[in-house]
Structure formats: C-alpha cells, structure tokens
mmCIF file of C-alpha atoms in Angstrom:
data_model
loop_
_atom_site.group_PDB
_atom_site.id
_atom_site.type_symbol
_atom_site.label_atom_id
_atom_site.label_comp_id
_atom_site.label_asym_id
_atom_site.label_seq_id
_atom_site.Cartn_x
_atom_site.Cartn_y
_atom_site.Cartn_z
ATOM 1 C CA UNK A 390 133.895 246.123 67.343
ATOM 2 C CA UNK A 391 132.186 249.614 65.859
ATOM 3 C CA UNK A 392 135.157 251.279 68.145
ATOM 4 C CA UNK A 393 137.854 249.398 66.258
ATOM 5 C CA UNK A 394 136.805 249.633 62.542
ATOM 6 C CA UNK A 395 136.202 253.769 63.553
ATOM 7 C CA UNK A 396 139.341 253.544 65.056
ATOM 8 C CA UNK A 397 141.164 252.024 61.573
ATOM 9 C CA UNK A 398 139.129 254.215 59.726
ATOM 10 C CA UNK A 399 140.682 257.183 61.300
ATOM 11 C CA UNK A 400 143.777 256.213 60.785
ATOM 12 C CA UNK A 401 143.797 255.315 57.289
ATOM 13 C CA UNK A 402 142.557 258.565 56.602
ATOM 14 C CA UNK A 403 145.071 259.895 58.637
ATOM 15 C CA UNK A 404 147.614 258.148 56.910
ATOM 16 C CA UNK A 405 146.551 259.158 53.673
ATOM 17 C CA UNK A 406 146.376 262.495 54.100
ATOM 18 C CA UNK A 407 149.728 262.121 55.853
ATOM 19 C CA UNK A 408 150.779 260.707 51.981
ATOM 20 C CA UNK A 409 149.115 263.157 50.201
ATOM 21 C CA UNK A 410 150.649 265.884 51.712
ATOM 22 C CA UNK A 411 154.133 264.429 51.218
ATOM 23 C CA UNK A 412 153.243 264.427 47.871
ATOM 24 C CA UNK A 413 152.428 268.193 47.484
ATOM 25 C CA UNK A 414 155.263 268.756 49.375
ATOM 26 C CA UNK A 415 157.634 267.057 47.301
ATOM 27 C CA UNK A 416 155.475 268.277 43.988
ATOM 28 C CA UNK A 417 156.252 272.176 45.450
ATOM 29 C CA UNK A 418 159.928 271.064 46.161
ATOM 30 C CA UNK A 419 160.551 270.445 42.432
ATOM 31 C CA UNK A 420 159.023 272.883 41.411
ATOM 32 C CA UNK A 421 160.938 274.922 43.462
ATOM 33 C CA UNK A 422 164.027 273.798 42.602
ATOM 34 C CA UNK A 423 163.111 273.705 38.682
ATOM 35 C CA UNK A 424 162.776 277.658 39.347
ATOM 36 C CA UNK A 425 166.355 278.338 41.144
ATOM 37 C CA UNK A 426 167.794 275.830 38.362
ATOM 38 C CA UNK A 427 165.963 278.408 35.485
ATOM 39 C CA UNK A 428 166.894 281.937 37.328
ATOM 40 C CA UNK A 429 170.578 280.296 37.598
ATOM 41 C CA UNK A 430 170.771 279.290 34.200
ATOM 42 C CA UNK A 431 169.464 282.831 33.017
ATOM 43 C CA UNK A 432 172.254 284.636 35.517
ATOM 44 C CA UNK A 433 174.987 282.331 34.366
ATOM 45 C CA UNK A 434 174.024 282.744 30.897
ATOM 46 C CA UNK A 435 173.856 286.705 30.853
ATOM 47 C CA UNK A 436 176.854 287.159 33.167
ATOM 48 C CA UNK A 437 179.585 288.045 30.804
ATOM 49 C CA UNK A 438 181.510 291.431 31.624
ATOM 50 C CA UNK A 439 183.980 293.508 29.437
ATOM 51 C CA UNK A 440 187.222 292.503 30.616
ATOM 52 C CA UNK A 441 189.162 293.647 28.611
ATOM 53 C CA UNK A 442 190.672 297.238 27.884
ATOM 54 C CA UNK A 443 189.049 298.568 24.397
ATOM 55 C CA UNK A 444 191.901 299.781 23.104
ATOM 56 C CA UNK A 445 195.634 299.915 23.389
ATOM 57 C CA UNK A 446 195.461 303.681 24.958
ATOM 58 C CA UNK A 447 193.445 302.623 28.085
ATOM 59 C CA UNK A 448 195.658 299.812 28.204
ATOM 60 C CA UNK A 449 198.629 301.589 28.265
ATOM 61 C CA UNK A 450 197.484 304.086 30.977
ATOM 62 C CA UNK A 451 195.807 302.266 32.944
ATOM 63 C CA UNK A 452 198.719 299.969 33.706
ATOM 64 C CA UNK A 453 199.506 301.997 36.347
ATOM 65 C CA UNK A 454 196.160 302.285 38.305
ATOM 66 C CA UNK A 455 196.137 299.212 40.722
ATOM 67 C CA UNK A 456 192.613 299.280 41.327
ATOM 68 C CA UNK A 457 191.226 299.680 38.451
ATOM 69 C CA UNK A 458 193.410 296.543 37.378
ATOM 70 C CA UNK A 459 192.174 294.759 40.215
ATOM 71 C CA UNK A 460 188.528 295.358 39.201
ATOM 72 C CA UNK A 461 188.956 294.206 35.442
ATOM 73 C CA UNK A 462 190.289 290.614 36.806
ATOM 74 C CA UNK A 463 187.746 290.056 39.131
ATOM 75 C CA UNK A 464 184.942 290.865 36.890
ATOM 76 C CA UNK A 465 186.470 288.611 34.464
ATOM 77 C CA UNK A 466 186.417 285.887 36.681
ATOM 78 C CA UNK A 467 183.233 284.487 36.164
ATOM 79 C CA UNK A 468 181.546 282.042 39.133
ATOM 80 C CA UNK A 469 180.520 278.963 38.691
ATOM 81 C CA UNK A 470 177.823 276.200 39.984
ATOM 82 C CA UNK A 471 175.886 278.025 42.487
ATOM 83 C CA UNK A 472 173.718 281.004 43.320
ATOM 84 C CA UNK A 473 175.468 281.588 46.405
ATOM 85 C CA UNK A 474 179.177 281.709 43.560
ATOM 86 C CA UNK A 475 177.252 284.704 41.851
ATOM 87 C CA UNK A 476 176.389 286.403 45.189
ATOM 88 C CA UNK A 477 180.104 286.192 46.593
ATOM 89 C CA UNK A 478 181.206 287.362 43.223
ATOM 90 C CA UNK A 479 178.710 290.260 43.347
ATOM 91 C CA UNK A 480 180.023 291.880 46.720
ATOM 92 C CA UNK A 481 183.725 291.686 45.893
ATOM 93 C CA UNK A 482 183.192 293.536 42.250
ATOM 94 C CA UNK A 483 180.692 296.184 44.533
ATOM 95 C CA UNK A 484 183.990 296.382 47.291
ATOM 96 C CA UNK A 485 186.572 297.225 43.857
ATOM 97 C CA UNK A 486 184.470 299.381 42.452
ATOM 98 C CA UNK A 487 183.759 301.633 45.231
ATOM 99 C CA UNK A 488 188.122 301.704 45.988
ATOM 100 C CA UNK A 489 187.911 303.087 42.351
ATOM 101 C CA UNK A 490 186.368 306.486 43.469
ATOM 102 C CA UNK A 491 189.610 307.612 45.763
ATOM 103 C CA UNK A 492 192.485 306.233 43.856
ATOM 104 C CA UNK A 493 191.911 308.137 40.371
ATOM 105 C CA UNK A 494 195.155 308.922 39.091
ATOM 106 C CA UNK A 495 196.254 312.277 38.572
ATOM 107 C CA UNK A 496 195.750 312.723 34.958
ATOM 108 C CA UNK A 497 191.767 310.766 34.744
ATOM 109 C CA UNK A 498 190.944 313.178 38.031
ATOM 110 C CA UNK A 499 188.648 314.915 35.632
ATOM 111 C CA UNK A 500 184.795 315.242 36.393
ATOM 112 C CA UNK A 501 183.847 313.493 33.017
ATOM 113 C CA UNK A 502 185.509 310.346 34.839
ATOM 114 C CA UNK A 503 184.666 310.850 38.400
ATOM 115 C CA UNK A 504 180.616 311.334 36.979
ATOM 116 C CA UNK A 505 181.288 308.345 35.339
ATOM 117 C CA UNK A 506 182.850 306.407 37.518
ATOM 118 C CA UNK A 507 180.082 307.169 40.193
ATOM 119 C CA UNK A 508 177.392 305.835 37.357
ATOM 120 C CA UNK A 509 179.160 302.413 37.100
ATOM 121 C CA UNK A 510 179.353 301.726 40.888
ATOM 122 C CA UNK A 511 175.413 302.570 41.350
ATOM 123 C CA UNK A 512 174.899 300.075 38.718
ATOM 124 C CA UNK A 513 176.969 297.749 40.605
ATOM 125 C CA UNK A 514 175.416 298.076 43.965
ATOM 126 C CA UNK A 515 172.101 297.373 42.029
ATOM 127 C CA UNK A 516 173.243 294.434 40.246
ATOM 128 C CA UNK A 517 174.606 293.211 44.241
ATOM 129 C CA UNK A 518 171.336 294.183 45.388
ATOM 130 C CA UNK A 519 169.337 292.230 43.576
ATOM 131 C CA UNK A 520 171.240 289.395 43.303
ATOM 132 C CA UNK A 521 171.056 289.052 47.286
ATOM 133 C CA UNK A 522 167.029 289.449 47.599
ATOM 134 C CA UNK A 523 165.189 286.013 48.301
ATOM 135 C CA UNK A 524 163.411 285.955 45.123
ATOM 136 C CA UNK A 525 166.185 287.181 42.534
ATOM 137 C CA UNK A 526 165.060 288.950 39.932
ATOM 138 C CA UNK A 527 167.365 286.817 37.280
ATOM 139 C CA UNK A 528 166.190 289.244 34.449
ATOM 140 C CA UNK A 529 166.493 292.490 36.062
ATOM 141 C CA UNK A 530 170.630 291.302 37.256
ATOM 142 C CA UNK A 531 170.941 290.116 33.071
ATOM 143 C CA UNK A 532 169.907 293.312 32.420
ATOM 144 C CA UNK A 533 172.328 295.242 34.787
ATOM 145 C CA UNK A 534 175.118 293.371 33.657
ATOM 146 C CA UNK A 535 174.503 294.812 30.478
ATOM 147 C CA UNK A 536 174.054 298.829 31.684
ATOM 148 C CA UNK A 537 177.579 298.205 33.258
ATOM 149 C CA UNK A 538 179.551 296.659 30.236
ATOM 150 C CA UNK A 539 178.117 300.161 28.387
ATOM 151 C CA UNK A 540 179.380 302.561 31.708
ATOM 152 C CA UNK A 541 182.562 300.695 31.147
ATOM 153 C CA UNK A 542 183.028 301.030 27.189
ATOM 154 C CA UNK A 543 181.779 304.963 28.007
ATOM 155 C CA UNK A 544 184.338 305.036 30.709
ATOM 156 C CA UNK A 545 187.331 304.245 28.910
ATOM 157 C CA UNK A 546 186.456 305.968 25.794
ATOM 158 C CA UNK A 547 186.402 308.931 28.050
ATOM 159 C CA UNK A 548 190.112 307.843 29.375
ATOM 160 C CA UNK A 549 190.710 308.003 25.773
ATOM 161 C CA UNK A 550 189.351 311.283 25.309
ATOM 162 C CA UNK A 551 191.629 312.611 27.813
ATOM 163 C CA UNK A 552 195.107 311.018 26.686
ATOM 164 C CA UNK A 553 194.615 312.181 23.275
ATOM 165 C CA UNK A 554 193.420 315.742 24.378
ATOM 166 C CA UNK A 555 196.889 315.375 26.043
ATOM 167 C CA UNK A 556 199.093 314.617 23.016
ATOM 168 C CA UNK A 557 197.826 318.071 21.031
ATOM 169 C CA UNK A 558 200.534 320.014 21.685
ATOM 170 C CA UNK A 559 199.494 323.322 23.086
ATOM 171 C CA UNK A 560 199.867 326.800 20.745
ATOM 172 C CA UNK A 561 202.555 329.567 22.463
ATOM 173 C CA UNK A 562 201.033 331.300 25.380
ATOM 174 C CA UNK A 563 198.288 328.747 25.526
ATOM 175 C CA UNK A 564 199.581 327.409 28.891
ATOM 176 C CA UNK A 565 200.052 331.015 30.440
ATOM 177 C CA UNK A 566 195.885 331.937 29.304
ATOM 178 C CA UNK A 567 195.008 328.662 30.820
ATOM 179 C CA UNK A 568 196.762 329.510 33.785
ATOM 180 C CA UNK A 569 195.233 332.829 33.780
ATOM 181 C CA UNK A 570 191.407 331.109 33.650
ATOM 182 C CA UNK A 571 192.544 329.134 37.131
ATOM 183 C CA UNK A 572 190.866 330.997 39.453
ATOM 184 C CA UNK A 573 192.419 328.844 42.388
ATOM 185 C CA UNK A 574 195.834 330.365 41.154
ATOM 186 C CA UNK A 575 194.600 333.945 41.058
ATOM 187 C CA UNK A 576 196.471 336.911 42.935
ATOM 188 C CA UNK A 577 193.967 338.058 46.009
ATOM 189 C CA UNK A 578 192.849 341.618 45.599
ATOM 190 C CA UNK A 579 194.929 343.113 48.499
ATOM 191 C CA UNK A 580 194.766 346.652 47.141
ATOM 192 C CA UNK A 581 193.164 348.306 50.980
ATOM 193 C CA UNK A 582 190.072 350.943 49.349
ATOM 194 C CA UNK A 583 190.942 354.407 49.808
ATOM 195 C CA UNK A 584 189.940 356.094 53.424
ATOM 196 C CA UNK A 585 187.318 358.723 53.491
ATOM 197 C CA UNK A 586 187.526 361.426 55.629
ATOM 198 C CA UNK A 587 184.434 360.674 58.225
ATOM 199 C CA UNK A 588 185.053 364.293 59.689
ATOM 200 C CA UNK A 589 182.170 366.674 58.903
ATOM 201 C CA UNK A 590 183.185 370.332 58.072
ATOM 202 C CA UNK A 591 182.183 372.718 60.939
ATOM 203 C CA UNK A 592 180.278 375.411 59.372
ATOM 204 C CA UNK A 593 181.251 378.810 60.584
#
C-alpha cells in the first residue's frame, strides 16, 4: 500500500513538473517571438532608401549606366512580412552594389566617385552583415540604412559636380596645358647622355 501511494506521489510530481515546464517553455516562446515581432517592426519601419535620382542631371546621365539603374529599383523595392524578406533583399542590393565598382562609365571614372562608390558598398555589406547574425541588431541595420541614403545623396551630388564641371566651356589653349600636365601622354626622354672618353692620357 506505502509502495503505491509513493508510487502516485512520484508521479504527480512528475507530472507537474512535466506542466510547469511546458509552461516556461511556452512563457520563453512568446517572449521570444514578441522580440522578432519588435526587431521586425523596427527594420520594416526604418527601411526606406533614396530611390530616386536627386535631380534631373543624375537622372539624365545616369540613364545610360545599367547597373546603377538596376541598383536604384531594387533598393526601392522594399520586402515585406518576414525577416528572412529583409535578408534576401539585403544580399541582392550587396550583389548590385559591388557590379557598380567595374562598370563606371567613362565620364564618372573619376576618383571622387570611385572613393565614393567604395564607401556606399562597405556600408552595404554592413547593413547585409548584420541583418544575417542570429540576434539582429534591428537598431544598428536602422541606422545603416540611414549612412547609405547620405553616401547616395553625396554620390550623386558628386555626379553632379562632374557634369556641370563639364558644361564650362574651356578658355583657348586650356585643353593643350591640360594635355601638357598628363604625364601618361608625355614624350620619353630618349635624348642618349653624351659619351665620355674613358681613355686616360699617357703621360710622356
């Protein structure tokens, strides 16, 4: 008889521990979830990217440049509904920006844009970065968005820069001086130095 009622008090307390532990468990889940439903609220809040050229000179010349078009639109187009939307989205803006370092067109090849250009995809790898780790750092990926909305507004006010340096029409002879300052384009010194006579003079 003692054996039994041990025996049912072990399992009782078995089985209520069993309960209380799918309680915590489900108490953590919540919690858990509560968390991911806050950091994806603050992400999908704060993800909002300049799409959209500043002005009608970058728009004009830009046109042309494929991948730099290609990199506005998907930056515009924002995810939706899940983490794992933002992630995906992260990676393909990362894989356009980096295409944007060899296909600089001929007039932008200028090291004011390349420097640039090299600051805005850091920030990008960053922002994919951090949006992949397990525990995502919601404000830190707010905050990048921001830093790359201001690489882009420097970027294309530097494409501006450029197109209106362009339209000053150069002074007589200004071409020819420039020219001159090329050292790429300068004549090699060919001129051989003049021979001296190795031959000592025998003294008599």
């Amino acid at each position: 008889m003692k054996y039994k009622i041990s025996l049912f008090l072990l399992l009782t307390a078995v089985l209520f521990s069993c309960q209380n532990q799918d309680k915590k468990r489900r108490a953590e889940n919540a919690k858990e979830a509560k968390k991911k439903e806050a950091i994806f609220n603050n992400i999908n809040k704060g993800w909002t990217f300049i799409d959209e050229p500043i002005n009608e000179i970058s728009e004009s010349q830009i046109n042309s440049w494929t991948e730099w078009r290609e990199f506005m639109k998907e930056i515009g187009d924002k995810p939706r509904k899940t983490i794992g939307a933002f992630q995906k989205k992260s990676a393909t803006i990362s894989k356009k920006a980096i295409a944007l370092e060899n296909t600089i067109p001929t007039e932008f090849n200028q090291p004011a844009i390349k420097s640039r250009i090299s600051v805005l995809i850091t920030k990008i790898k960053m922002l994919d970065l951090f949006i992949h780790l397990n525990k995502i750092p919601d404000d830190k990926v707010v905050f990048l968005v921001q830093e790359i909305n201001k690489e882009l507004i420097s970027l294309e006010r530097q494409m501006d820069k450029i197109v209106e340096r362009a339209k000053i029409p150069k002074e007589e002879g200004e071409e020819d001086f420039l020219r001159m300052l090329d050292t790429t384009r300068a004549i090699p010194n060919t001129v051989a130095p003049p021979q001296i006579d190795q031959k000592v003079p025998k003294l008599e």
